[in-house]
mmCIF file of C-alpha atoms in Angstrom:
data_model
loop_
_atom_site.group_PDB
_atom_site.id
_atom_site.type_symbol
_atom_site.label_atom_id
_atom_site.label_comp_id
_atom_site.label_asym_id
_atom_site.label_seq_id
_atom_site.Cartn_x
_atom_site.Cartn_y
_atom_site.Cartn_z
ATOM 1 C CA UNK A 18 0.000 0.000 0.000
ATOM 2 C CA UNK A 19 1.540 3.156 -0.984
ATOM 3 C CA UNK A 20 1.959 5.910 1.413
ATOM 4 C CA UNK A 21 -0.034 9.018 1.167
ATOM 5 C CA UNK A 22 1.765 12.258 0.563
ATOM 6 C CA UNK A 23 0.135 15.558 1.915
ATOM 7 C CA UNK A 24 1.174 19.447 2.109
ATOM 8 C CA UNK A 25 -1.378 21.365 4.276
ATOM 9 C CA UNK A 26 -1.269 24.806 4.329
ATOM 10 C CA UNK A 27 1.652 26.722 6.894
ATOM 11 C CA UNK A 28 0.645 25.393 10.219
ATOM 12 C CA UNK A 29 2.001 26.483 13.735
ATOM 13 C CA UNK A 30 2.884 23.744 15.736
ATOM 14 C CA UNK A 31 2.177 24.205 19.417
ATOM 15 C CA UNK A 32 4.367 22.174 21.657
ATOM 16 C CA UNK A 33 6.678 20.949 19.269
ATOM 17 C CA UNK A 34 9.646 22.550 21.458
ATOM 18 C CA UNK A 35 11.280 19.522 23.040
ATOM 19 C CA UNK A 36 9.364 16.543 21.133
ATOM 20 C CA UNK A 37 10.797 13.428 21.902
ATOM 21 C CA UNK A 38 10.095 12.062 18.472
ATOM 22 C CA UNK A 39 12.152 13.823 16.193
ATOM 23 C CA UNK A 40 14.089 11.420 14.364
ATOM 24 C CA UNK A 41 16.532 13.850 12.470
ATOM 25 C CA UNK A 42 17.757 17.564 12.572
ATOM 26 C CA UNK A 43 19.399 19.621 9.633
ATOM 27 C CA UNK A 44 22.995 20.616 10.199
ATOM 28 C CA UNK A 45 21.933 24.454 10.356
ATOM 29 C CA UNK A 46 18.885 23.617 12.577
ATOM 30 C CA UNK A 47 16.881 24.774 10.259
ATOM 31 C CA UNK A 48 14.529 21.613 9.455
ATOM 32 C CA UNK A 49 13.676 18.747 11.434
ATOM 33 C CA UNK A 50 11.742 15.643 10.920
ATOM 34 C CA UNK A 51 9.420 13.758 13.261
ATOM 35 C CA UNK A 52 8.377 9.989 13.211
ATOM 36 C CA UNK A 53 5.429 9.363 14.421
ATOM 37 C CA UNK A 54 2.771 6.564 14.883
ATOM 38 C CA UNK A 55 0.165 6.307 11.499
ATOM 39 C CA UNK A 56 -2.877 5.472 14.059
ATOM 40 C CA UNK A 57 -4.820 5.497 10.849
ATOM 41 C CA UNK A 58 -2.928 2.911 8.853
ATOM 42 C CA UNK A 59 -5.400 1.269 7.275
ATOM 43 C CA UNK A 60 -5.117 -2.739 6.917
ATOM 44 C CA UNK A 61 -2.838 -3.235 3.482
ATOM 45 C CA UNK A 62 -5.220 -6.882 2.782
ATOM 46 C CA UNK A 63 -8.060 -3.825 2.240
ATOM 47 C CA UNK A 64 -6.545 -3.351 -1.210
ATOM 48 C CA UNK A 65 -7.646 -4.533 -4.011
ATOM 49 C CA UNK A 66 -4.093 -4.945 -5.512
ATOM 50 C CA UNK A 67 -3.125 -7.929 -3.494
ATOM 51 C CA UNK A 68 -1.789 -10.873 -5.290
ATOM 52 C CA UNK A 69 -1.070 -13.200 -2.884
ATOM 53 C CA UNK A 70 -3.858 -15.716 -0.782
ATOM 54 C CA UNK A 71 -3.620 -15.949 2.709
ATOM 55 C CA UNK A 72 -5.086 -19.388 4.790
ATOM 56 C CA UNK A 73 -5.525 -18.015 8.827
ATOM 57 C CA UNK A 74 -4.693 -21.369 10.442
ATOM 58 C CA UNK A 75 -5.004 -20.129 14.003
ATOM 59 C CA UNK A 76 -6.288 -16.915 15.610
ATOM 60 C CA UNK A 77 -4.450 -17.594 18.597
ATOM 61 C CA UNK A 78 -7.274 -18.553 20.877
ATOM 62 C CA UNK A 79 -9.872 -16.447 18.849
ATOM 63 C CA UNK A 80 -8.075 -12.836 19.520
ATOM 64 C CA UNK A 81 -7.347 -12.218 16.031
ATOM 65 C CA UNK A 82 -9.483 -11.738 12.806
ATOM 66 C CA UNK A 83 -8.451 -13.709 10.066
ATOM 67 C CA UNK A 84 -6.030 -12.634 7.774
ATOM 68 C CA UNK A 85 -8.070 -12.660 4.710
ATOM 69 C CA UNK A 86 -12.005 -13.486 4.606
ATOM 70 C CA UNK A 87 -11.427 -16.186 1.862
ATOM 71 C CA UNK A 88 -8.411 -18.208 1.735
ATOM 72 C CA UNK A 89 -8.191 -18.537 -1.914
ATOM 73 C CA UNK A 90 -8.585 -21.306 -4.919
ATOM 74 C CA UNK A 91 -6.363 -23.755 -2.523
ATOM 75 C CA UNK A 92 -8.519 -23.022 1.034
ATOM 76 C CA UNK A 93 -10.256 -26.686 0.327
ATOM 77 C CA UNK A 94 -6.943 -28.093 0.260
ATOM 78 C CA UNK A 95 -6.103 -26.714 3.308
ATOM 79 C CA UNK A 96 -9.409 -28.137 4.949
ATOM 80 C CA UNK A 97 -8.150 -31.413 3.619
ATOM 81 C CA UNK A 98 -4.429 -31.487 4.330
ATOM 82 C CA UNK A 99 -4.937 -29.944 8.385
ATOM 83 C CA UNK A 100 -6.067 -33.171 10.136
ATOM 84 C CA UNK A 101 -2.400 -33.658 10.786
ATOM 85 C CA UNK A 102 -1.635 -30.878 13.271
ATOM 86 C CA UNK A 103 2.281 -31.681 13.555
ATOM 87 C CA UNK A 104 2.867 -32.669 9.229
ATOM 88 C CA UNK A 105 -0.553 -30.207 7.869
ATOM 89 C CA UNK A 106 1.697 -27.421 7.144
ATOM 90 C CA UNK A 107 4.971 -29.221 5.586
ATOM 91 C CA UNK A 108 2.435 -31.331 3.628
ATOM 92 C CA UNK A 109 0.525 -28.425 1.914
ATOM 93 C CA UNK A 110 3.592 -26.674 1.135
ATOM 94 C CA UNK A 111 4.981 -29.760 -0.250
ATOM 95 C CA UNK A 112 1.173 -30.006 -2.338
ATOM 96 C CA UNK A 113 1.249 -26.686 -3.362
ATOM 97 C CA UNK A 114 4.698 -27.047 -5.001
ATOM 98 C CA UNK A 115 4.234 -30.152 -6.624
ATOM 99 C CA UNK A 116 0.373 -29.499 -7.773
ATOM 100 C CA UNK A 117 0.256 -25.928 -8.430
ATOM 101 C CA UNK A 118 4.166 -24.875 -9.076
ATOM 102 C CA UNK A 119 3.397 -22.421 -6.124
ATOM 103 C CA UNK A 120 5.361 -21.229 -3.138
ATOM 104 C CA UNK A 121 4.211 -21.132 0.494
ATOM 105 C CA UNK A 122 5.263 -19.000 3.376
ATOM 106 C CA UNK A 123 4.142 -19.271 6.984
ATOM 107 C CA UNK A 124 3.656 -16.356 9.255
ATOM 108 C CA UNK A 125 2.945 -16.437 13.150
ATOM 109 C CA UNK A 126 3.963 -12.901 14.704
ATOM 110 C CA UNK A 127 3.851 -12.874 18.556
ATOM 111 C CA UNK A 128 0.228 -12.631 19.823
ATOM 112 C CA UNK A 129 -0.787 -12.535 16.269
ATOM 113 C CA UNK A 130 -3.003 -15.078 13.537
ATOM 114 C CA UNK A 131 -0.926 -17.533 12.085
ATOM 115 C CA UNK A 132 -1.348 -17.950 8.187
ATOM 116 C CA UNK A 133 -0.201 -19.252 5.099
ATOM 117 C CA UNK A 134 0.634 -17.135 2.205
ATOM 118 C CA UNK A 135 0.787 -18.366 -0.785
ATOM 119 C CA UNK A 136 0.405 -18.200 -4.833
ATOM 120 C CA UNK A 137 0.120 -20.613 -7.411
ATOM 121 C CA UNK A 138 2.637 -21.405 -10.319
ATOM 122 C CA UNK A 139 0.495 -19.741 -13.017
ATOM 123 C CA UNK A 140 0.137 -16.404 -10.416
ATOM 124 C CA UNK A 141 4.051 -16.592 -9.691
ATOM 125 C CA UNK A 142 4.641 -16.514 -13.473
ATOM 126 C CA UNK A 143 2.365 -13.640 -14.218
ATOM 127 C CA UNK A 144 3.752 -11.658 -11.336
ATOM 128 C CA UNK A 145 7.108 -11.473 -12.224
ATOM 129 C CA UNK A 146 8.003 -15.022 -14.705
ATOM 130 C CA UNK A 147 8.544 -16.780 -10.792
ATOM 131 C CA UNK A 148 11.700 -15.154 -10.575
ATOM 132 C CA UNK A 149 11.117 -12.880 -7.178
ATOM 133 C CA UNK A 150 8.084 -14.701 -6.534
ATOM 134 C CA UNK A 151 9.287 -15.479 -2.730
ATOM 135 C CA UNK A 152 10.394 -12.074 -2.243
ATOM 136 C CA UNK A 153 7.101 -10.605 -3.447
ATOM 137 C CA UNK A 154 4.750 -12.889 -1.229
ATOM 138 C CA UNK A 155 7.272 -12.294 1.909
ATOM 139 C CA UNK A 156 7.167 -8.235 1.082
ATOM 140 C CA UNK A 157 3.031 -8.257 1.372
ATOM 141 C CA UNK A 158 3.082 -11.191 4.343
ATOM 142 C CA UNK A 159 5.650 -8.100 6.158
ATOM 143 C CA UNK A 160 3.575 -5.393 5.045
ATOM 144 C CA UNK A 161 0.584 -7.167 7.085
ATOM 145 C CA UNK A 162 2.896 -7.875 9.958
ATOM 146 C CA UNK A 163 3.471 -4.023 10.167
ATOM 147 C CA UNK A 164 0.308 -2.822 10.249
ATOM 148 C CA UNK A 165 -0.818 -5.911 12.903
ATOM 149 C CA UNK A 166 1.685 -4.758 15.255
ATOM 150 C CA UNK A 167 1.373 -1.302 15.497
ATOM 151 C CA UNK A 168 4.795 -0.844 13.017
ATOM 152 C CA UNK A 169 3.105 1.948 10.392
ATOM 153 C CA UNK A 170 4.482 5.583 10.429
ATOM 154 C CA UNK A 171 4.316 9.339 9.008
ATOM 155 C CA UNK A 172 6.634 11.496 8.866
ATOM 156 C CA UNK A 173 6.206 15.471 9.685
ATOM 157 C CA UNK A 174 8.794 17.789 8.480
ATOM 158 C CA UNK A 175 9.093 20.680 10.316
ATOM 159 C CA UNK A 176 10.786 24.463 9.551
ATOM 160 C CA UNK A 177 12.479 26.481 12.741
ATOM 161 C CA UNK A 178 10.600 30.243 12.111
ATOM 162 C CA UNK A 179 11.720 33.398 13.881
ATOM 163 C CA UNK A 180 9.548 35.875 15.652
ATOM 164 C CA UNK A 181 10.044 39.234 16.253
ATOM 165 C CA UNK A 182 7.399 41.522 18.152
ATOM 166 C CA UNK A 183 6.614 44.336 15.935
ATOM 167 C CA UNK A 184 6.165 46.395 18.987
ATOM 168 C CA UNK A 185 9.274 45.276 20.771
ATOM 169 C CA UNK A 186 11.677 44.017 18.662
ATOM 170 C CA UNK A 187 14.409 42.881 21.602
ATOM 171 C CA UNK A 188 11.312 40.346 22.286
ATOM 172 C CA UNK A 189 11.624 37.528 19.917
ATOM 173 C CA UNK A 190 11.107 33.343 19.970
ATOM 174 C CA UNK A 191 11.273 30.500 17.595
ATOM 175 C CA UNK A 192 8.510 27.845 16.710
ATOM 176 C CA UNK A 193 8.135 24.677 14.587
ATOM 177 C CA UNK A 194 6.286 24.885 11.460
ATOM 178 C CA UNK A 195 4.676 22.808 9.244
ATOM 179 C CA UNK A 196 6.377 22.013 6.178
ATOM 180 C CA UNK A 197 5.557 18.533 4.630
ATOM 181 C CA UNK A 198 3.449 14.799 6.008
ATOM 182 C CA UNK A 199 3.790 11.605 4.504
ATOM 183 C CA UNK A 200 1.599 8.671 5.647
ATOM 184 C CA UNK A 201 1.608 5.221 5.344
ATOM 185 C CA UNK A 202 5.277 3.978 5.928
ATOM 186 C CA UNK A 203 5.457 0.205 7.098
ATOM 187 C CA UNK A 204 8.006 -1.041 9.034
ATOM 188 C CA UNK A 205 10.350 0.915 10.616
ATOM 189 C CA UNK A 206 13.752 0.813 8.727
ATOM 190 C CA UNK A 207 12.079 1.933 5.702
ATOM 191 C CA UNK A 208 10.047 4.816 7.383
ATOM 192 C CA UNK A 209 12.933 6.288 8.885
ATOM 193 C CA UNK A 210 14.946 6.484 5.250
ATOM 194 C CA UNK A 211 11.866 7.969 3.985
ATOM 195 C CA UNK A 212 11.691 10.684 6.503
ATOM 196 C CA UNK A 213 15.075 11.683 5.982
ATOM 197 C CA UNK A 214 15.347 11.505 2.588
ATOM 198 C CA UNK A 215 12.278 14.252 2.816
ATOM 199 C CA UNK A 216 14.016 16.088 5.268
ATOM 200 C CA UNK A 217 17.485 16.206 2.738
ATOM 201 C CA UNK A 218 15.044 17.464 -0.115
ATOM 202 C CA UNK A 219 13.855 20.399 1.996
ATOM 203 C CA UNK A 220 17.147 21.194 3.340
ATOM 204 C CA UNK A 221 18.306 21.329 -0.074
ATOM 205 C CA UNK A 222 15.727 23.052 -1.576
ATOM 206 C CA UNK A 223 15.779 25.980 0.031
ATOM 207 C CA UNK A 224 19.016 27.792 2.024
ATOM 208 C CA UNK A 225 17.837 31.025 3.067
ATOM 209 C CA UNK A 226 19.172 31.775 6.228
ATOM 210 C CA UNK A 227 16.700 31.353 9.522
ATOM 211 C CA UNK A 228 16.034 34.900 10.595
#
């Protein structure tokens, strides 16, 4: 799910002195950029772009919804192939592979559902000739994982603005201001290189000195 890329109008942040979320500050000062939790990170098996099926195996004790509503053209296989609680798992992977020239990967986060994602031979090929095909079904299982747990961020880039009272000009303070938001970031690694790639465009972009 691609992040969503917003620039409000000039907005005054109140507070922002002292965050304790600021991930990154410009040589000069001048910008900064915050990281800070996406609390409306909406779940990535919403959209309708998804390749891969998921099976939800186990909702650990019914605490989790499952993954994905339907578990795709192999579900019944699934239903068929689970009896076996210790060999279910090894032996639809090993079905999968040898029936449908797929490729299965397993996911059970901490406290979270465990699934099976998976594609079929004729999906892997259309996706990328089954070349990447792992890589692409472990990038959307992660992407899941993120938003699960709580890992989705946005970045606010911020601009250090003078003040000078027109009335008293020996009277003067400094405040954060809105520059820049990006939403939708999963997983943390990658959200922090977006922010501060963002936060080397503005600093690049414009040098004037910070009155």
């Amino acid at each position: 799910m691609p992040p969503t890329h917003t620039t409000p109008r000039t907005l005054a942040l109140a507070g922002a002195d002292g965050a304790t979320d600021v991930l990154d500050t410009t040589e000069d000062g001048r910008f900064r950029v915050r990281l800070v939790p996406d609390k409306e990170a909406r779940n990535p098996r919403t959209d309708d772009t998804n390749l891969v099926h998921v099976i939800t195996i186990d909702t650990y004790h019914g605490r989790n919804q499952p993954v994905d509503k339907d578990g795709g053209p192999l579900a019944d296989a699934w239903e068929r192939l689970k009896w076996n609680r210790w060999k279910g798992v090894d032996t639809f992977t090993r079905y999968v592979a040898i029936m449908h020239g797929g490729i299965v990967l397993e996911s059970a986060p901490q406290g979270g559902p465990r699934s099976l994602w998976y594609v079929t031979g004729e999906e892997a090929a259309a996706i990328d000739g089954g070349l990447l095909t792992a890589a692409y079904v472990q990038a959307e299982m992660d992407e899941y994982e993120a938003w699960a747990t709580g890992d989705v961020w946005s970045y606010i880039v911020e601009e250090r603005v003078g003040w000078k009272r027109d009335d008293d000009p020996d009277e003067a303070m400094q405040t954060w201001e809105h520059v820049d938001t990006c939403t939708g970031h999963y997983q943390t690694p990658y959200a922090q290189a977006q922010a501060r790639e963002a936060l080397a465009f503005y600093a690049s972009r414009d040098t004037t000195p910070t009155p």
